[in-house]
mmCIF file with all atom_site columns, C-alpha atoms in Angstrom:
data_model
loop_
_atom_site.group_PDB
_atom_site.id
_atom_site.type_symbol
_atom_site.label_atom_id
_atom_site.label_alt_id
_atom_site.label_comp_id
_atom_site.label_asym_id
_atom_site.label_entity_id
_atom_site.label_seq_id
_atom_site.pdbx_PDB_ins_code
_atom_site.Cartn_x
_atom_site.Cartn_y
_atom_site.Cartn_z
_atom_site.occupancy
_atom_site.B_iso_or_equiv
_atom_site.pdbx_formal_charge
_atom_site.auth_seq_id
_atom_site.auth_comp_id
_atom_site.auth_asym_id
_atom_site.auth_atom_id
_atom_site.pdbx_PDB_model_num
ATOM 1   C CA . MET A 1 1   ? -32.708 -4.984  19.156  1.00 59.00 ? 1   MET A CA 1
ATOM 2   C CA . ASN A 1 2   ? -30.809 -4.496  22.348  1.00 71.00 ? 2   ASN A CA 1
ATOM 3   C CA . ILE A 1 3   ? -30.578 -7.520  24.630  1.00 72.00 ? 3   ILE A CA 1
ATOM 4   C CA . ASN A 1 4   ? -28.949 -5.755  27.570  1.00 74.00 ? 4   ASN A CA 1
ATOM 5   C CA . PRO A 1 5   ? -32.228 -4.433  29.096  1.00 78.00 ? 5   PRO A CA 1
ATOM 6   C CA . ILE A 1 6   ? -33.768 -7.916  28.901  1.00 78.00 ? 6   ILE A CA 1
ATOM 7   C CA . ILE A 1 7   ? -30.789 -9.468  30.654  1.00 74.00 ? 7   ILE A CA 1
ATOM 8   C CA . ARG A 1 8   ? -30.859 -6.754  33.327  1.00 74.00 ? 8   ARG A CA 1
ATOM 9   C CA . SER A 1 9   ? -34.540 -7.320  33.968  1.00 76.00 ? 9   SER A CA 1
ATOM 10  C CA . VAL A 1 10  ? -33.986 -11.090 34.311  1.00 74.00 ? 10  VAL A CA 1
ATOM 11  C CA . LEU A 1 11  ? -31.051 -10.512 36.654  1.00 71.00 ? 11  LEU A CA 1
ATOM 12  C CA . SER A 1 12  ? -33.039 -8.075  38.774  1.00 73.00 ? 12  SER A CA 1
ATOM 13  C CA . HIS A 1 13  ? -35.813 -10.679 39.215  1.00 72.00 ? 13  HIS A CA 1
ATOM 14  C CA . LEU A 1 14  ? -33.351 -13.443 40.000  1.00 68.00 ? 14  LEU A CA 1
ATOM 15  C CA . ARG A 1 15  ? -31.274 -12.223 42.877  1.00 63.00 ? 15  ARG A CA 1
ATOM 16  C CA . GLY A 1 16  ? -29.469 -15.500 43.311  1.00 60.00 ? 16  GLY A CA 1
ATOM 17  C CA . GLN A 1 17  ? -25.680 -15.456 43.140  1.00 58.00 ? 17  GLN A CA 1
ATOM 18  C CA . THR A 1 18  ? -25.502 -18.865 41.490  1.00 59.00 ? 18  THR A CA 1
ATOM 19  C CA . ILE A 1 19  ? -27.100 -17.716 38.244  1.00 62.00 ? 19  ILE A CA 1
ATOM 20  C CA . ARG A 1 20  ? -25.030 -14.528 38.068  1.00 59.00 ? 20  ARG A CA 1
ATOM 21  C CA . SER A 1 21  ? -21.781 -16.422 38.480  1.00 65.00 ? 21  SER A CA 1
ATOM 22  C CA . PHE A 1 22  ? -22.504 -18.531 35.391  1.00 67.00 ? 22  PHE A CA 1
ATOM 23  C CA . LEU A 1 23  ? -23.483 -15.637 33.155  1.00 66.00 ? 23  LEU A CA 1
ATOM 24  C CA . VAL A 1 24  ? -20.965 -14.210 30.734  1.00 66.00 ? 24  VAL A CA 1
ATOM 25  C CA . VAL A 1 25  ? -21.350 -10.545 29.901  1.00 67.00 ? 25  VAL A CA 1
ATOM 26  C CA . LEU A 1 26  ? -20.578 -9.851  26.277  1.00 68.00 ? 26  LEU A CA 1
ATOM 27  C CA . PRO A 1 27  ? -18.989 -6.531  25.415  1.00 71.00 ? 27  PRO A CA 1
ATOM 28  C CA . ASP A 1 28  ? -20.852 -3.974  23.376  1.00 76.00 ? 28  ASP A CA 1
ATOM 29  C CA . ARG A 1 29  ? -20.646 -4.909  19.702  1.00 78.00 ? 29  ARG A CA 1
ATOM 30  C CA . SER A 1 30  ? -20.703 -1.331  18.399  1.00 81.00 ? 30  SER A CA 1
ATOM 31  C CA . ARG A 1 31  ? -17.812 -0.391  20.695  1.00 82.00 ? 31  ARG A CA 1
ATOM 32  C CA . ILE A 1 32  ? -15.769 -3.337  19.410  1.00 83.00 ? 32  ILE A CA 1
ATOM 33  C CA . GLU A 1 33  ? -16.555 -2.416  15.793  1.00 86.00 ? 33  GLU A CA 1
ATOM 34  C CA . LYS A 1 34  ? -15.451 1.171   16.431  1.00 87.00 ? 34  LYS A CA 1
ATOM 35  C CA . GLN A 1 35  ? -12.192 0.008   18.011  1.00 88.00 ? 35  GLN A CA 1
ATOM 36  C CA . LEU A 1 36  ? -11.515 -2.395  15.140  1.00 89.00 ? 36  LEU A CA 1
ATOM 37  C CA . LYS A 1 37  ? -12.259 0.317   12.594  1.00 92.00 ? 37  LYS A CA 1
ATOM 38  C CA . LEU A 1 38  ? -9.953  2.702   14.453  1.00 92.00 ? 38  LEU A CA 1
ATOM 39  C CA . GLU A 1 39  ? -7.154  0.101   14.502  1.00 93.00 ? 39  GLU A CA 1
ATOM 40  C CA . GLU A 1 40  ? -7.701  -0.546  10.792  1.00 94.00 ? 40  GLU A CA 1
ATOM 41  C CA . LEU A 1 41  ? -7.467  3.176   10.040  1.00 94.00 ? 41  LEU A CA 1
ATOM 42  C CA . ILE A 1 42  ? -4.278  3.481   12.117  1.00 94.00 ? 42  ILE A CA 1
ATOM 43  C CA . THR A 1 43  ? -2.741  0.544   10.251  1.00 94.00 ? 43  THR A CA 1
ATOM 44  C CA . GLU A 1 44  ? -3.790  1.997   6.885   1.00 96.00 ? 44  GLU A CA 1
ATOM 45  C CA . ARG A 1 45  ? -2.311  5.359   7.848   1.00 96.00 ? 45  ARG A CA 1
ATOM 46  C CA . GLY A 1 46  ? 0.986   3.676   8.700   1.00 95.00 ? 46  GLY A CA 1
ATOM 47  C CA . VAL A 1 47  ? 1.030   1.920   5.318   1.00 95.00 ? 47  VAL A CA 1
ATOM 48  C CA . LEU A 1 48  ? 0.260   5.191   3.543   1.00 97.00 ? 48  LEU A CA 1
ATOM 49  C CA . ASP A 1 49  ? 3.044   6.967   5.472   1.00 96.00 ? 49  ASP A CA 1
ATOM 50  C CA . MET A 1 50  ? 5.530   4.277   4.417   1.00 96.00 ? 50  MET A CA 1
ATOM 51  C CA . ARG A 1 51  ? 4.373   4.507   0.795   1.00 97.00 ? 51  ARG A CA 1
ATOM 52  C CA . SER A 1 52  ? 4.623   8.300   0.900   1.00 97.00 ? 52  SER A CA 1
ATOM 53  C CA . HIS A 1 53  ? 8.185   8.028   2.217   1.00 97.00 ? 53  HIS A CA 1
ATOM 54  C CA . GLU A 1 54  ? 9.104   5.566   -0.567  1.00 97.00 ? 54  GLU A CA 1
ATOM 55  C CA . LEU A 1 55  ? 7.597   7.867   -3.197  1.00 97.00 ? 55  LEU A CA 1
ATOM 56  C CA . SER A 1 56  ? 9.476   10.898  -1.869  1.00 97.00 ? 56  SER A CA 1
ATOM 57  C CA . ILE A 1 57  ? 12.749  8.928   -2.058  1.00 97.00 ? 57  ILE A CA 1
ATOM 58  C CA . GLN A 1 58  ? 11.952  7.911   -5.642  1.00 97.00 ? 58  GLN A CA 1
ATOM 59  C CA . GLN A 1 59  ? 11.104  11.525  -6.489  1.00 97.00 ? 59  GLN A CA 1
ATOM 60  C CA . LYS A 1 60  ? 14.478  12.691  -5.146  1.00 97.00 ? 60  LYS A CA 1
ATOM 61  C CA . ARG A 1 61  ? 16.225  10.025  -7.234  1.00 97.00 ? 61  ARG A CA 1
ATOM 62  C CA . VAL A 1 62  ? 14.373  11.119  -10.374 1.00 97.00 ? 62  VAL A CA 1
ATOM 63  C CA . GLU A 1 63  ? 15.213  14.773  -9.686  1.00 97.00 ? 63  GLU A CA 1
ATOM 64  C CA . ALA A 1 64  ? 18.907  13.886  -9.243  1.00 96.00 ? 64  ALA A CA 1
ATOM 65  C CA . ASN A 1 65  ? 18.874  11.889  -12.493 1.00 96.00 ? 65  ASN A CA 1
ATOM 66  C CA . LEU A 1 66  ? 17.170  14.774  -14.294 1.00 96.00 ? 66  LEU A CA 1
ATOM 67  C CA . THR A 1 67  ? 19.789  17.198  -12.978 1.00 95.00 ? 67  THR A CA 1
ATOM 68  C CA . ASP A 1 68  ? 22.604  14.906  -14.150 1.00 95.00 ? 68  ASP A CA 1
ATOM 69  C CA . LEU A 1 69  ? 20.954  14.500  -17.546 1.00 95.00 ? 69  LEU A CA 1
ATOM 70  C CA . THR A 1 70  ? 20.556  18.265  -17.921 1.00 95.00 ? 70  THR A CA 1
ATOM 71  C CA . ARG A 1 71  ? 24.238  18.787  -17.057 1.00 95.00 ? 71  ARG A CA 1
ATOM 72  C CA . CYS A 1 72  ? 25.281  16.164  -19.606 1.00 94.00 ? 72  CYS A CA 1
ATOM 73  C CA . ILE A 1 73  ? 23.122  17.748  -22.313 1.00 94.00 ? 73  ILE A CA 1
ATOM 74  C CA . ARG A 1 74  ? 24.527  21.215  -21.620 1.00 94.00 ? 74  ARG A CA 1
ATOM 75  C CA . GLY A 1 75  ? 28.046  19.788  -21.650 1.00 92.00 ? 75  GLY A CA 1
ATOM 76  C CA . MET A 1 76  ? 27.377  18.162  -25.029 1.00 93.00 ? 76  MET A CA 1
ATOM 77  C CA . GLU A 1 77  ? 25.952  21.432  -26.379 1.00 92.00 ? 77  GLU A CA 1
ATOM 78  C CA . PHE A 1 78  ? 29.065  23.257  -25.151 1.00 91.00 ? 78  PHE A CA 1
ATOM 79  C CA . ASP A 1 79  ? 31.340  20.657  -26.767 1.00 90.00 ? 79  ASP A CA 1
ATOM 80  C CA . LEU A 1 80  ? 29.446  20.976  -30.066 1.00 90.00 ? 80  LEU A CA 1
ATOM 81  C CA . LYS A 1 81  ? 29.815  24.769  -30.045 1.00 89.00 ? 81  LYS A CA 1
ATOM 82  C CA . VAL A 1 82  ? 33.517  24.567  -29.226 1.00 87.00 ? 82  VAL A CA 1
ATOM 83  C CA . ASN A 1 83  ? 34.136  21.947  -31.910 1.00 87.00 ? 83  ASN A CA 1
ATOM 84  C CA . SER A 1 84  ? 32.155  23.884  -34.523 1.00 86.00 ? 84  SER A CA 1
ATOM 85  C CA . HIS A 1 85  ? 34.145  27.056  -33.758 1.00 82.00 ? 85  HIS A CA 1
ATOM 86  C CA . LEU A 1 86  ? 37.410  25.116  -34.021 1.00 81.00 ? 86  LEU A CA 1
ATOM 87  C CA . GLU A 1 87  ? 36.326  23.572  -37.330 1.00 81.00 ? 87  GLU A CA 1
ATOM 88  C CA . ASN A 1 88  ? 35.338  26.995  -38.655 1.00 81.00 ? 88  ASN A CA 1
ATOM 89  C CA . LYS A 1 89  ? 38.749  28.388  -37.727 1.00 80.00 ? 89  LYS A CA 1
ATOM 90  C CA . GLU A 1 90  ? 40.534  25.437  -39.325 1.00 79.00 ? 90  GLU A CA 1
ATOM 91  C CA . ASN A 1 91  ? 38.468  25.781  -42.493 1.00 77.00 ? 91  ASN A CA 1
ATOM 92  C CA . LYS A 1 92  ? 39.239  29.498  -42.778 1.00 78.00 ? 92  LYS A CA 1
ATOM 93  C CA . GLU A 1 93  ? 43.018  29.171  -42.317 1.00 70.00 ? 93  GLU A CA 1
ATOM 94  C CA . PRO A 1 94  ? 43.832  26.987  -45.370 1.00 59.00 ? 94  PRO A CA 1
ATOM 95  C CA . ARG A 1 95  ? 42.032  29.398  -47.735 1.00 55.00 ? 95  ARG A CA 1
ATOM 96  C CA . GLY A 1 96  ? 44.511  32.210  -47.310 1.00 52.00 ? 96  GLY A CA 1
ATOM 97  C CA . SER A 1 97  ? 48.235  31.853  -47.924 1.00 49.00 ? 97  SER A CA 1
ATOM 98  C CA . THR A 1 98  ? 50.469  31.908  -44.877 1.00 51.00 ? 98  THR A CA 1
ATOM 99  C CA . ALA A 1 99  ? 52.790  34.546  -46.409 1.00 48.00 ? 99  ALA A CA 1
ATOM 100 C CA . SER A 1 100 ? 50.016  37.046  -47.033 1.00 49.00 ? 100 SER A CA 1
ATOM 101 C CA . HIS A 1 101 ? 48.438  36.517  -43.651 1.00 50.00 ? 101 HIS A CA 1
ATOM 102 C CA . VAL A 1 102 ? 47.313  39.896  -42.332 1.00 52.00 ? 102 VAL A CA 1
ATOM 103 C CA . ALA A 1 103 ? 46.597  40.577  -38.673 1.00 51.00 ? 103 ALA A CA 1
ATOM 104 C CA . PRO A 1 104 ? 42.923  41.035  -37.817 1.00 53.00 ? 104 PRO A CA 1
ATOM 105 C CA . PRO A 1 105 ? 41.730  44.622  -37.409 1.00 53.00 ? 105 PRO A CA 1
ATOM 106 C CA . SER A 1 106 ? 42.263  45.906  -33.889 1.00 52.00 ? 106 SER A CA 1
ATOM 107 C CA . ASP A 1 107 ? 39.003  47.881  -33.735 1.00 50.00 ? 107 ASP A CA 1
ATOM 108 C CA . LYS A 1 108 ? 37.021  44.692  -33.239 1.00 51.00 ? 108 LYS A CA 1
ATOM 109 C CA . LYS A 1 109 ? 36.732  43.524  -29.618 1.00 54.00 ? 109 LYS A CA 1
ATOM 110 C CA . SER A 1 110 ? 38.050  40.066  -28.873 1.00 52.00 ? 110 SER A CA 1
ATOM 111 C CA . PRO A 1 111 ? 35.460  37.644  -27.518 1.00 53.00 ? 111 PRO A CA 1
ATOM 112 C CA . LYS A 1 112 ? 35.601  36.766  -23.843 1.00 55.00 ? 112 LYS A CA 1
ATOM 113 C CA . VAL A 1 113 ? 36.701  33.318  -22.857 1.00 53.00 ? 113 VAL A CA 1
ATOM 114 C CA . GLY A 1 114 ? 33.686  31.048  -22.649 1.00 54.00 ? 114 GLY A CA 1
ATOM 115 C CA . ASP A 1 115 ? 31.452  33.444  -24.623 1.00 52.00 ? 115 ASP A CA 1
ATOM 116 C CA . PHE A 1 116 ? 29.855  31.332  -27.327 1.00 52.00 ? 116 PHE A CA 1
ATOM 117 C CA . SER A 1 117 ? 26.713  33.374  -27.927 1.00 52.00 ? 117 SER A CA 1
ATOM 118 C CA . GLU A 1 118 ? 25.667  33.502  -31.527 1.00 47.00 ? 118 GLU A CA 1
#
């Protein structure tokens, strides 16, 4: 029910300035509700933007930690391969006598430095 037409009809019948000066015109309720809803949505959007920014920072931190972890794992794998090759060489040397040590055949290619493919 809209009260505005009733108030307008009463005011049009009563042309006196005294009554009009004491009346308070209330704003439209639906307009106020729309403005409040719009302000609420703007505030919620701001909160969501801040949360999105925080999550993107956390994601970058996790990615950096994952990169560091991957580097550490690869470094450990490299160390294990190097140590296993050194242990294999040390284990092979004591078997043969040092006097009868024969040079390795020259037809075999020497491995490149850093080549630990198996």
